[in-house]
Coordinates of C-alpha atoms in Angstrom, one line a residue:
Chain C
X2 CA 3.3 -6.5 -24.1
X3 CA 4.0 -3.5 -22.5
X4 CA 2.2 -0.4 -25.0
X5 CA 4.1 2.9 -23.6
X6 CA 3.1 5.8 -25.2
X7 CA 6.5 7.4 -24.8
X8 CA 5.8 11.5 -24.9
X9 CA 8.7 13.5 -26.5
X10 CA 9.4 16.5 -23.9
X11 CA 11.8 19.5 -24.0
X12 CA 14.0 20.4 -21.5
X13 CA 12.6 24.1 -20.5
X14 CA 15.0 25.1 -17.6
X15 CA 17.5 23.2 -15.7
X16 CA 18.3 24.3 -12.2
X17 CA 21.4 23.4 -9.8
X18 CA 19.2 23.1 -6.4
X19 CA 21.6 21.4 -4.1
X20 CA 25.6 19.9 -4.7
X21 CA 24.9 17.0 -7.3
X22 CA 21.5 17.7 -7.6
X23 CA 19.7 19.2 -10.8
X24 CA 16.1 20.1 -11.0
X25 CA 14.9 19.9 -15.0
X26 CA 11.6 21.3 -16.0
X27 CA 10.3 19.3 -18.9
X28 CA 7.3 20.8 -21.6
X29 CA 5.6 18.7 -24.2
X30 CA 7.7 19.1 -27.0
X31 CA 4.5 19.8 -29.7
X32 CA 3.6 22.3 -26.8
X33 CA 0.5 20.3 -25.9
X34 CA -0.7 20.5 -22.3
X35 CA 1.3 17.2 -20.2
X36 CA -1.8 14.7 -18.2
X37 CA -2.3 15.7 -14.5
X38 CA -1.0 12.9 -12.2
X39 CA -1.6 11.8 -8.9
X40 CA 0.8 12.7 -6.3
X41 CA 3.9 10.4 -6.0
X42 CA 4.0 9.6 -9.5
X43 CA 6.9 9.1 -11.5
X44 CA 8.1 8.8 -14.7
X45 CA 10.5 6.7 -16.9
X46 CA 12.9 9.1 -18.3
X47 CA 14.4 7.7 -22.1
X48 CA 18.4 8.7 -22.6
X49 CA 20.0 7.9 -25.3
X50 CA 23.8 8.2 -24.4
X51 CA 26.8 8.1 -27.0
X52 CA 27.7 4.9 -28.7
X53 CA 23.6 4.1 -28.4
X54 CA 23.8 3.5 -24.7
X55 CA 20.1 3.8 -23.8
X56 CA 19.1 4.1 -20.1
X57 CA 15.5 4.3 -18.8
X58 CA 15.1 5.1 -15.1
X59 CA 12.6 6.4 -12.8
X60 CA 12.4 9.9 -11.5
X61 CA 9.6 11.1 -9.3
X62 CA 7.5 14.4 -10.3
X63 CA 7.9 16.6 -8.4
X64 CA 5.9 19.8 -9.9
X65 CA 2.3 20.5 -8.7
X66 CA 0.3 17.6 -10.0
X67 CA -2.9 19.4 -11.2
X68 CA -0.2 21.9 -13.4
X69 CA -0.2 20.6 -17.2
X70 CA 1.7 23.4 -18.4
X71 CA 5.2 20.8 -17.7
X72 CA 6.8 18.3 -15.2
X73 CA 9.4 19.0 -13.1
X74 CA 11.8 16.1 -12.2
X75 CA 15.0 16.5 -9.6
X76 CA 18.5 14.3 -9.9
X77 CA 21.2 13.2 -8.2
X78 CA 24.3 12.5 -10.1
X79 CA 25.4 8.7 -8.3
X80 CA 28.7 8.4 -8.2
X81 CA 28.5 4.7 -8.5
X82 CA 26.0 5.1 -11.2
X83 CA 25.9 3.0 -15.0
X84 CA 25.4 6.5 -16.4
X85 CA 22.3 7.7 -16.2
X86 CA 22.4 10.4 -13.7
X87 CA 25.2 11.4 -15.1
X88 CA 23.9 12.0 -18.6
X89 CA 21.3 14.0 -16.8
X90 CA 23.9 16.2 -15.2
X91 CA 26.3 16.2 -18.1
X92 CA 24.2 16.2 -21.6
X93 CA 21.0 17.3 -20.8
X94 CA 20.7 21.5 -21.1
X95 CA 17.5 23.5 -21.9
X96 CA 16.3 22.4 -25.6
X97 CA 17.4 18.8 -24.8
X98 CA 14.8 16.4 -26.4
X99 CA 13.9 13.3 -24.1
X100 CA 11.5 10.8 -24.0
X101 CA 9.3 9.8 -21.3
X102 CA 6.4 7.5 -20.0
X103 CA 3.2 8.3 -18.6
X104 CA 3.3 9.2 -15.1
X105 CA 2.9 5.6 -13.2
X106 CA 2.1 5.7 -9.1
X107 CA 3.2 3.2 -7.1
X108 CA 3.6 5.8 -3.9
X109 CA 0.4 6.9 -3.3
X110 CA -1.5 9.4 -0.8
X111 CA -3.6 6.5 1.5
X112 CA -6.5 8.8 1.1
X113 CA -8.4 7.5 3.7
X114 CA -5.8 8.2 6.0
X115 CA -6.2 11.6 8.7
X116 CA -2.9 12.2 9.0
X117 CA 0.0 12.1 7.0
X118 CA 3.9 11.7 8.5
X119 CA 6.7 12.2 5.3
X120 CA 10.0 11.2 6.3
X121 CA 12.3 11.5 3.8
X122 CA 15.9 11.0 3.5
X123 CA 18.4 13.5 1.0
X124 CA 17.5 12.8 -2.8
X125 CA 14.4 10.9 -1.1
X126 CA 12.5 14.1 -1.1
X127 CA 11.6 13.9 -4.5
X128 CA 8.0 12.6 -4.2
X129 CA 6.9 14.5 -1.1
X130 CA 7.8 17.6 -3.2
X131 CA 4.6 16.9 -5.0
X132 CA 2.6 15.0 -2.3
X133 CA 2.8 18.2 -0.1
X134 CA 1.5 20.2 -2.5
X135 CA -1.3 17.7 -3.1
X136 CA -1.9 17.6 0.8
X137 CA -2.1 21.2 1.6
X138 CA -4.3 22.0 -1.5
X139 CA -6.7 19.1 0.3
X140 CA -6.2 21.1 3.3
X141 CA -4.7 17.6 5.0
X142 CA -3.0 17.0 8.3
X143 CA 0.6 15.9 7.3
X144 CA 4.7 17.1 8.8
X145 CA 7.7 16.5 6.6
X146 CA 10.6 14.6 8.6
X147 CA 13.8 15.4 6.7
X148 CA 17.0 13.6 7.3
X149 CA 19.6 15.7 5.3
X150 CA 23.3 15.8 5.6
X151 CA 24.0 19.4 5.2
X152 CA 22.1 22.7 4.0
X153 CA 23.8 22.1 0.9
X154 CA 23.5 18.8 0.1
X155 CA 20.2 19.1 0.6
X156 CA 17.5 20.3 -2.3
X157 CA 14.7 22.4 -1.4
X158 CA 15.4 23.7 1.8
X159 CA 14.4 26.5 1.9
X160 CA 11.1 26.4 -0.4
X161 CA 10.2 23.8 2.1
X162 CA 10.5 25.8 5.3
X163 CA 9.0 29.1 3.4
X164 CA 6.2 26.8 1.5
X165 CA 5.3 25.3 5.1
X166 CA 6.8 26.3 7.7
X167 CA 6.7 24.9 11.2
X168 CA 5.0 21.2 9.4
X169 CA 8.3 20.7 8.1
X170 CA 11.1 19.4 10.7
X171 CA 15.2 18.8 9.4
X172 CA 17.5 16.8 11.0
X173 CA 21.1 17.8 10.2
X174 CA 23.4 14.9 10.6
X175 CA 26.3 17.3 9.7
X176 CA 25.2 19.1 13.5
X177 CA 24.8 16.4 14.9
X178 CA 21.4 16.3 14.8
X179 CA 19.2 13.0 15.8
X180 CA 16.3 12.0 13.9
X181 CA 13.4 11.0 17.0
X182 CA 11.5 8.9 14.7
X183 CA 10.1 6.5 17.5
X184 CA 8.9 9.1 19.4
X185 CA 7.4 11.2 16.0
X186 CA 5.5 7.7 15.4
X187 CA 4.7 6.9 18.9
X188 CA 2.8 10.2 19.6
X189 CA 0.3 10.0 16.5
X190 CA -3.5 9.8 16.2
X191 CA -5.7 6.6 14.9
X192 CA -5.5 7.1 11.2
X193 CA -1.6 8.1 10.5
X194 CA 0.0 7.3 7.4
X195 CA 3.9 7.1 7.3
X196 CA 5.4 7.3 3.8
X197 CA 9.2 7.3 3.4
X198 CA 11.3 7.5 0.5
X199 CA 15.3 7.6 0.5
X200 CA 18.6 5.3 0.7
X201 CA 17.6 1.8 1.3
X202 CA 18.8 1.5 4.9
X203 CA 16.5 4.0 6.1
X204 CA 14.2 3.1 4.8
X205 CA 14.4 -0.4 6.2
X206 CA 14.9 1.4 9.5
X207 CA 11.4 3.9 9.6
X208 CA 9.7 0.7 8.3
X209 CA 11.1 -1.3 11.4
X210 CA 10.6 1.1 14.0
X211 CA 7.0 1.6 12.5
X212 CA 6.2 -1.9 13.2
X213 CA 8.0 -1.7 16.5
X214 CA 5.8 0.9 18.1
X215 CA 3.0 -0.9 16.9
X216 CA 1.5 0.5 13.3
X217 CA 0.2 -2.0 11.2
X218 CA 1.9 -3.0 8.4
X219 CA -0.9 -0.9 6.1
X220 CA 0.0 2.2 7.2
X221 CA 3.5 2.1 6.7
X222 CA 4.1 3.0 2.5
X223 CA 7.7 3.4 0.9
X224 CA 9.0 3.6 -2.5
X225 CA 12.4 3.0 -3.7
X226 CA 13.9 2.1 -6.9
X227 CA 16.9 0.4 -7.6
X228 CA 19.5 0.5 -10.5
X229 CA 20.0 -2.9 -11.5
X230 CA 23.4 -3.9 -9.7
X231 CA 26.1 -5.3 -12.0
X232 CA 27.3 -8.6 -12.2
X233 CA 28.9 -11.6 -14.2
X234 CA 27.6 -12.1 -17.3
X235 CA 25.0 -14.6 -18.1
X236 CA 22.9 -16.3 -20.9
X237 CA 19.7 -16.1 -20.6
X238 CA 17.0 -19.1 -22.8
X239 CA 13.5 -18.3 -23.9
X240 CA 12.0 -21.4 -23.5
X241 CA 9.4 -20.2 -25.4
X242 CA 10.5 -18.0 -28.2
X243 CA 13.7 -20.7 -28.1
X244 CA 16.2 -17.6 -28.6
X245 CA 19.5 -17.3 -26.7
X246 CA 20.1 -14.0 -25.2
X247 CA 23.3 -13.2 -23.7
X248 CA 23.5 -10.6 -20.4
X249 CA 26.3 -7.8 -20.2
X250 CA 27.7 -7.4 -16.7
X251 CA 26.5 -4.1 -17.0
X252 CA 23.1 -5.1 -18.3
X253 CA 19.8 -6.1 -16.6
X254 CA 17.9 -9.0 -18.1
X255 CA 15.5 -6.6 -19.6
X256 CA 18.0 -4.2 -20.5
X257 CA 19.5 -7.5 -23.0
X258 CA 16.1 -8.5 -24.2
X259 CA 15.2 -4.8 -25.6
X260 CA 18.5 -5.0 -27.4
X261 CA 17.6 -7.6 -29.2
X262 CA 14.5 -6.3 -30.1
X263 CA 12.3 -8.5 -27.6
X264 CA 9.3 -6.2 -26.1
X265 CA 8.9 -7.6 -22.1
X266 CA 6.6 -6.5 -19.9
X267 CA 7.9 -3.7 -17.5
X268 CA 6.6 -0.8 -15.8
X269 CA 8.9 1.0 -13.1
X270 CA 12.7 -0.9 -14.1
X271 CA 13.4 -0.5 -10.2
X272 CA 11.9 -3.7 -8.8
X273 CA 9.6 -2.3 -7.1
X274 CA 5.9 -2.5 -9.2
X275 CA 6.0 -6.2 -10.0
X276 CA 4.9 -5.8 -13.8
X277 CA 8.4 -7.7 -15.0
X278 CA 7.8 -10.6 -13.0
X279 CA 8.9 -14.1 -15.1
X280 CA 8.9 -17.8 -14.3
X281 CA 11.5 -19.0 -14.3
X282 CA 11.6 -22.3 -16.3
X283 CA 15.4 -23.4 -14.9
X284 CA 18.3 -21.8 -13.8
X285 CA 22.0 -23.9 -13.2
X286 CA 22.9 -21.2 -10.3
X287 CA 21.4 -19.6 -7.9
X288 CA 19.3 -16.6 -8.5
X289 CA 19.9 -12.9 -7.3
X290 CA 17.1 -11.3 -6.2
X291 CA 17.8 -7.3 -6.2
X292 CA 13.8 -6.4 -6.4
X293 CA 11.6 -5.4 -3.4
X294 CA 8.5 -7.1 -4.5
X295 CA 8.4 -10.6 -4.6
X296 CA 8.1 -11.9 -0.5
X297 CA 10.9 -13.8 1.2
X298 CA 8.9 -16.8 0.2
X299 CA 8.2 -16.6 -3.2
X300 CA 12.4 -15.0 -3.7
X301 CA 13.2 -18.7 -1.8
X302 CA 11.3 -20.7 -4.1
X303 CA 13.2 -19.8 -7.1
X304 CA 10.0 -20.1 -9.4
X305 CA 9.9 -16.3 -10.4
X306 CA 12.3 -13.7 -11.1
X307 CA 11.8 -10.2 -11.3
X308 CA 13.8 -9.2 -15.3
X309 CA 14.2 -5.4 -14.6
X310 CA 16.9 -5.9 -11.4
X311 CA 17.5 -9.1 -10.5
X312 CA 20.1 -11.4 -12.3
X313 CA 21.5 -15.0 -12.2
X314 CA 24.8 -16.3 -10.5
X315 CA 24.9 -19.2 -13.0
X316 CA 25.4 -19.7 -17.0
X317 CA 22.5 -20.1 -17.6
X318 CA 18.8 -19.0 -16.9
X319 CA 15.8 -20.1 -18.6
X320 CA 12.6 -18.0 -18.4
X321 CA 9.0 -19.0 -19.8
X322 CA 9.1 -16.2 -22.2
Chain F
X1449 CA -17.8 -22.2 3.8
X1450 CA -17.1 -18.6 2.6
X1451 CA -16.3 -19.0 -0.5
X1452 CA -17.3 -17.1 -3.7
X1453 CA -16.6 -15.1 -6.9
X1454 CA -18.1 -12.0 -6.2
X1455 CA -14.3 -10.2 -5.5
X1456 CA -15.9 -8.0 -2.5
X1457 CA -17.1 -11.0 -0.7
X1458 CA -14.6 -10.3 2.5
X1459 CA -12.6 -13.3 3.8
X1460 CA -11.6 -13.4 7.2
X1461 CA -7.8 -14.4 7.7
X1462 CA -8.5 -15.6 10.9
X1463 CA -7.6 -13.6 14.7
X1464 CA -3.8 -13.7 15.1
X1465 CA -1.7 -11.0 17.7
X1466 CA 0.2 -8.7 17.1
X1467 CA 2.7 -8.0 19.5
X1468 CA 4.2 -5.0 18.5
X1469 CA 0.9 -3.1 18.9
X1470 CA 0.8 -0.8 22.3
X1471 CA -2.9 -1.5 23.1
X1472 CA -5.3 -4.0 21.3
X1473 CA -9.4 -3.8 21.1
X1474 CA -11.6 -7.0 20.2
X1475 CA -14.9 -7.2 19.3
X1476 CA -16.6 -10.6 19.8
X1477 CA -19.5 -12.4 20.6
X1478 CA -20.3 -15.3 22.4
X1479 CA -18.7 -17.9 19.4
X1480 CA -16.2 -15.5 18.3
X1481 CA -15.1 -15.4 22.2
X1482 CA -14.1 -18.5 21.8
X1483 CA -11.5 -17.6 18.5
X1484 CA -10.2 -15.0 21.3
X1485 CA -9.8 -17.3 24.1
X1486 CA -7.3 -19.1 21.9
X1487 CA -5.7 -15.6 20.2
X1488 CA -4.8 -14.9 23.6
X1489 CA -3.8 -18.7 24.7
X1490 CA -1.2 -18.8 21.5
X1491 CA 0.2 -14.8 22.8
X1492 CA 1.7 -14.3 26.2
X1493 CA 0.2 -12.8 29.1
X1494 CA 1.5 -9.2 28.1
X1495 CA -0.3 -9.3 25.1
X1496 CA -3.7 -10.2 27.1
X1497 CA -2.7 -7.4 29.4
X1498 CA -3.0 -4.7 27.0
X1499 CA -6.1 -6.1 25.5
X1500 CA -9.4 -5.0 26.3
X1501 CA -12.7 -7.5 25.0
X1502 CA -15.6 -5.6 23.9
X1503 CA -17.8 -8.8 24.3
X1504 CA -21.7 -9.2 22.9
X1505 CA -23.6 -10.6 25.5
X1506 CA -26.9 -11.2 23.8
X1507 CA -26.3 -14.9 22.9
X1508 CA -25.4 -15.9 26.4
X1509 CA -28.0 -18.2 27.8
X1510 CA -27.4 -17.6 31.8
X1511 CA -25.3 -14.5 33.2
X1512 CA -23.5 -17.3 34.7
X1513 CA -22.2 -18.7 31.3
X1514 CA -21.4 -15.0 30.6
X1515 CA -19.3 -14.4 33.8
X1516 CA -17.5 -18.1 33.1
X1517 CA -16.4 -16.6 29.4
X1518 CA -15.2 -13.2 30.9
X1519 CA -12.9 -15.4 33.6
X1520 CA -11.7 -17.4 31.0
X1521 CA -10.7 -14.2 28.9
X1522 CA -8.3 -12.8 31.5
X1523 CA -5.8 -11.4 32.3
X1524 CA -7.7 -9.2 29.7
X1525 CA -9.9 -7.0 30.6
X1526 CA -13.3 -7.9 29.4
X1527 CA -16.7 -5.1 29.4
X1528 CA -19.8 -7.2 28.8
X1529 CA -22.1 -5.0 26.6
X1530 CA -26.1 -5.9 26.0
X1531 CA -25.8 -5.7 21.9
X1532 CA -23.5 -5.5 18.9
X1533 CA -24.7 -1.3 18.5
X1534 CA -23.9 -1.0 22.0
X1535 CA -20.5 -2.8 21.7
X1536 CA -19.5 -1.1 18.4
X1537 CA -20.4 2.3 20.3
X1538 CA -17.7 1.2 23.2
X1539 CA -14.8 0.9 20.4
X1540 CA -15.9 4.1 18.6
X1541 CA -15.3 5.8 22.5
X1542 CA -12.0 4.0 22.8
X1543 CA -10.8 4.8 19.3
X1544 CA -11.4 8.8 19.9
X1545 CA -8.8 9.5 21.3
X1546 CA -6.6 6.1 20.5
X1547 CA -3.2 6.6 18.8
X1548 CA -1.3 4.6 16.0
X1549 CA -0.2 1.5 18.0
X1550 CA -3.6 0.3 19.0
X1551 CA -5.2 -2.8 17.1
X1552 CA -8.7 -3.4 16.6
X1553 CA -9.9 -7.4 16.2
X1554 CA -13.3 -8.7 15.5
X1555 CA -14.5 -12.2 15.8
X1556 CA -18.0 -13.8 15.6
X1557 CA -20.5 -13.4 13.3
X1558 CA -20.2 -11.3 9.7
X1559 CA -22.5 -8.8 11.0
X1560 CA -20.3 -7.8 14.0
X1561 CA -16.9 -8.1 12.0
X1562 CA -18.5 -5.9 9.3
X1563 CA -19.7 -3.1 12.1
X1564 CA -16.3 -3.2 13.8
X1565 CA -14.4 -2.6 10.7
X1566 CA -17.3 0.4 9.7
X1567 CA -16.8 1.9 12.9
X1568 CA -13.0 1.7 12.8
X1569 CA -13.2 3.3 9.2
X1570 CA -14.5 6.5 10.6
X1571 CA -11.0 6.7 12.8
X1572 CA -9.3 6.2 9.9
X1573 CA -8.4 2.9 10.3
X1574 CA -7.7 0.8 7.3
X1575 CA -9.9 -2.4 6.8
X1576 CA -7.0 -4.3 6.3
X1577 CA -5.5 -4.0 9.4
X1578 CA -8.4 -5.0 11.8
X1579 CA -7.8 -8.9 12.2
X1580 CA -10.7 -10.7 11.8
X1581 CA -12.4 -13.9 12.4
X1582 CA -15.1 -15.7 11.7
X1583 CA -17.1 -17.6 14.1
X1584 CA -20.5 -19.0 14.5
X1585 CA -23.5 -18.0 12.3
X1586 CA -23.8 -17.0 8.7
X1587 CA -26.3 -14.8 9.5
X1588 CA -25.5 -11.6 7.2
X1589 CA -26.9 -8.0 7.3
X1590 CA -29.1 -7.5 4.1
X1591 CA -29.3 -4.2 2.5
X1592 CA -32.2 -3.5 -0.3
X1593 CA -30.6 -2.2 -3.2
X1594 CA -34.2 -0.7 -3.9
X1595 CA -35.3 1.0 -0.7
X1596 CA -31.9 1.0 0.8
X1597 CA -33.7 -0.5 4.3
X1598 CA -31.5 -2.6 6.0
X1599 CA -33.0 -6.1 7.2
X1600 CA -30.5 -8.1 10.4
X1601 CA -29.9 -11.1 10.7
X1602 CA -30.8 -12.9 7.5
X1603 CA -30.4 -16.5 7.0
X1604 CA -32.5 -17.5 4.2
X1605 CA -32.9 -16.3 0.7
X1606 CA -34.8 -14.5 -0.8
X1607 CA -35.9 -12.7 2.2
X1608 CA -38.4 -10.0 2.9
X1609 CA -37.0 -6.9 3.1
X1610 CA -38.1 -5.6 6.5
X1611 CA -38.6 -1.9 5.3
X1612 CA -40.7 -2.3 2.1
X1613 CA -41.8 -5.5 2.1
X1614 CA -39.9 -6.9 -1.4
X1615 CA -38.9 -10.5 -1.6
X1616 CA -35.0 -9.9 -2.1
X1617 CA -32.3 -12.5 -4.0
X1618 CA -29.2 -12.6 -1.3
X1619 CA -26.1 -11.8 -3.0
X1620 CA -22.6 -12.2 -2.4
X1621 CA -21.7 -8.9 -3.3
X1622 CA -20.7 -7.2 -0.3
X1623 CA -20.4 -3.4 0.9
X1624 CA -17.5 -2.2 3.1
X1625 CA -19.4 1.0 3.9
X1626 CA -22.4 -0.2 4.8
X1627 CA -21.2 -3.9 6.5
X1628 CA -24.4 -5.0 4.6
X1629 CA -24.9 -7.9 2.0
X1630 CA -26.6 -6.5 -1.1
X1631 CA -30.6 -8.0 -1.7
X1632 CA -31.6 -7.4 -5.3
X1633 CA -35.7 -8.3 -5.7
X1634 CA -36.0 -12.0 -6.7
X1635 CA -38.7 -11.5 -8.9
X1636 CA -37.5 -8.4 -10.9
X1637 CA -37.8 -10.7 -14.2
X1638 CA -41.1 -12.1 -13.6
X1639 CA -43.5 -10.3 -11.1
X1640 CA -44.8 -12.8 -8.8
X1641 CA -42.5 -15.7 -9.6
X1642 CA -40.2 -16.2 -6.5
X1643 CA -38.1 -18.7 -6.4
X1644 CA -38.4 -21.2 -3.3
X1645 CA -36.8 -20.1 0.2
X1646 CA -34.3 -21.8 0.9
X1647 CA -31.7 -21.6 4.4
X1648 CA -28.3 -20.7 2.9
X1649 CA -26.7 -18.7 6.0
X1650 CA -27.2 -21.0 9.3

């Protein structure tokens, strides 16, 4: 099972940094001194909405990660989003309570690596916040690539360009502005590490042109989490437990199993760490794969099925649980 | 063959190009040219042309089999070099002043895919990413735990640590760092009682 010490935090300041976007400072509620992380952490924030709508979702750190005095998290209210963001924007003021998880990294600095190329797109600048802190405290060789849309749609502008100056580089798309990243990659010593983080079809793109100009798959690093997408509703069998569970189309398998009280394993609920991962016993549909962790293969196969994203087309799914 | 539960016993998935990579470096010797003659075979002739063999020349019988090899490695370009220090000292040269793009590849013997991937380290290049494959001997690189010397080309255990003289247990249990097979002393228990040699890494 998964055991999550869940941490009960105070909101401390909130902070309108950019249009939709809110940066919350967060302090252990007893006043105890938060863990240090690693840069590119994140945490699982717990909301607990009106009529005991509960969401749980990811939100990198952004804060200095050797500062224990409180986290700092940064969001972007989603307009096509099942409410957490906005909850975030709408409910949470400073002396909010909230829960949240131990800071879990599935983005980290390759620390081996000699050079370090962040490329980062809008909301997507959350992590590198606190990996370029990190980075210039090691005294590393890294540049920020920024794709943003507009000054103002864009957080942390101007800390950026005062906090590091010429090692960070914006590309306006509301000027016009083109984002050279095959030439950035092209031009790089032995021993670069790309990391981007931001919507999902860049992020296919810098991992594409990555390969293209010839870096090996290694030194190419992205994180991005996913909301689990809506869809029909479903019933879902534990073969093992034998209980019935029914799926809301607004639900995610796991989301269904907490309700009724069952404890699954999970660890980022964006399909991207892999802790959630479930045989699947049967399934009288096809299955839909939202998660970026399982391969093509093993997604083809049918045998497993990542619980925090992914749902069923059919009426039925039954998982070795 | 290669097979073990000591988790940092390397395996070697086996040479394979990749063609996206603007430049491409290969280690070998004279069996792992042979695992490169058929890398480049299974690629196209562009790939060969931006591949330069950093080839071992120590195991070649006759200069004559060794210019035969380098013939049948084109179109890439092949620099013969006496010994695997003097090859690995060739890539360290070439991956000065290499950029992202270029792919390292080792094939032969463990001793010469653990050296390329140590040298490549020091450029920042992840282990993971240097294609390897292994040909040929078993012959491993020993390192004493106790005296730290290192004793070549070691195909029996326990062996006698070249540096201080121990009779050594050859383990599985493998350093990245050091490209060296870890030799604990066989008779640590029992001083004196050493178990019979026997040939395990033809």
């Amino acid at each position: 099972m998964t055991a999550f010490a869940l941490r009960r935090v105070r909101v401390a300041e909130v902070e309108r940094v950019a249009d939709e976007v809110k940066r919350f400072r967060l302090v252990d509620a007893s006043g105890a001194a938060l863990p240090v992380f690693s840069a590119g952490s994140h945490v699982l924030v717990t909301m607990h909405g009106a009529n005991g709508h509960v969401w749980k979702n990811p939100y990198s750190l952004i804060s200095a990660p050797d500062d224990g005095s409180g986290y700092e998290i940064s969001v972007l209210r989603l307009a096509s989003s099942r409410g957490g963001s906005a909850f975030m924007h709408d409910g949470v003021q400073p002396g909010t309570e909230l829960h949240i998880s131990e800071p879990v990294n599935l983005f980290p600095i390759a620390r081996q690596g000699h050079k370090h190329i962040l490329v980062a797109g809008g909301i997507g600048i959350t992590p590198f916040l606190a990996m370029m802190q990190e980075l210039a405290a090691l005294n590393a060789n890294f540049e920020l690539h920024y794709k943003v849309r507009g000054l103002g749609r864009a957080p942390f502008c101007d800390r950026l360009l005062a906090d590091y100056g010429s090692r960070v580089h914006l590309y306006r798309s509301d000027l016009g502005q083109a984002f050279p990243l095959e030439s950035v990659l092209s031009e790089q010593p032995l021993g670069t590490h790309m990391y981007v983080c931001g919507p999902a079809a860049m992020i296919n793109w810098a991992l594409q042109v990555g390969r293209a100009v010839g870096w090996p798959q290694e030194n190419l690093h992205s994180e991005r989490f996913t909301a689990p997408p809506p869809g029909r509703s479903f019933t879902v069998k534990l073969a093992r437990s034998r209980r019935d569970i029914v799926v809301g189309p607004q639900q995610s398998i796991l989301e269904a199993l907490e309700q009724h009280g069952i404890d699954a394993q999970y660890l980022c609920r964006g399909g991207a760490c892999g802790q959630c991962e479930t045989r699947v016993v049967a399934c009288d549909g096809a299955l839909q794969h939202n998660d970026h962790y399982l391969t093509d293969e093993e997604k083809k196969s049918g045998e497993k099925i990542m619980i925090c994203v992914s749902r069923a087309a059919g009426s039925t799914l039954t998982l070795d649980l | 063959m290669l097979i073990s539960d000591i988790k940092s016993r390397p395996v070697y998935a086996g040479l394979e190009p990749d063609l996206f990579a603007s430049s491409n470096i290969v280690v070998c010797d004279r069996a792992g040219a042979a695992a490169v003659a058929d890398m480049l075979r299974t690629a196209n002739g562009d790939f060969a042309a931006k591949t330069t063999v950093f080839l071992c020349a120590e195991d070649f019988v006759t200069p004559q089999a060794l210019e035969a090899q380098i013939e049948n490695l084109k179109p890439a370009a092949t620099i013969p070099l006496p010994n695997l220090n003097a090859a690995v000292a060739a890539l360290g040269e070439r991956l000065f002043r290499a950029k992202m793009g270029t792919r390292v590849y080792a094939a032969g013997s463990e001793p010469l895919i653990g050296s390329t991937v140590q040298r490549a380290a020091r450029f920042g290049v992840d282990h993971r990413s240097v294609r390897c494959e292994h040909r040929g001997s078993l012959k491993r690189r020993v390192q004493c735990v106790h005296c730290k010397g290192m004793t070549d080309d070691v195909t029996v255990s326990p062996v006698r640590c070249s540096n201080c003289g121990l009779m050594l247990t050859v383990r599985d249990h493998y350093s990245r760092r050091l490209a060296a097979f870890q030799g604990v002393r066989a008779d640590a228990e029992v001083p004196g009682e050493i178990p019979e040699q026997q040939v395990l890494f033809q």
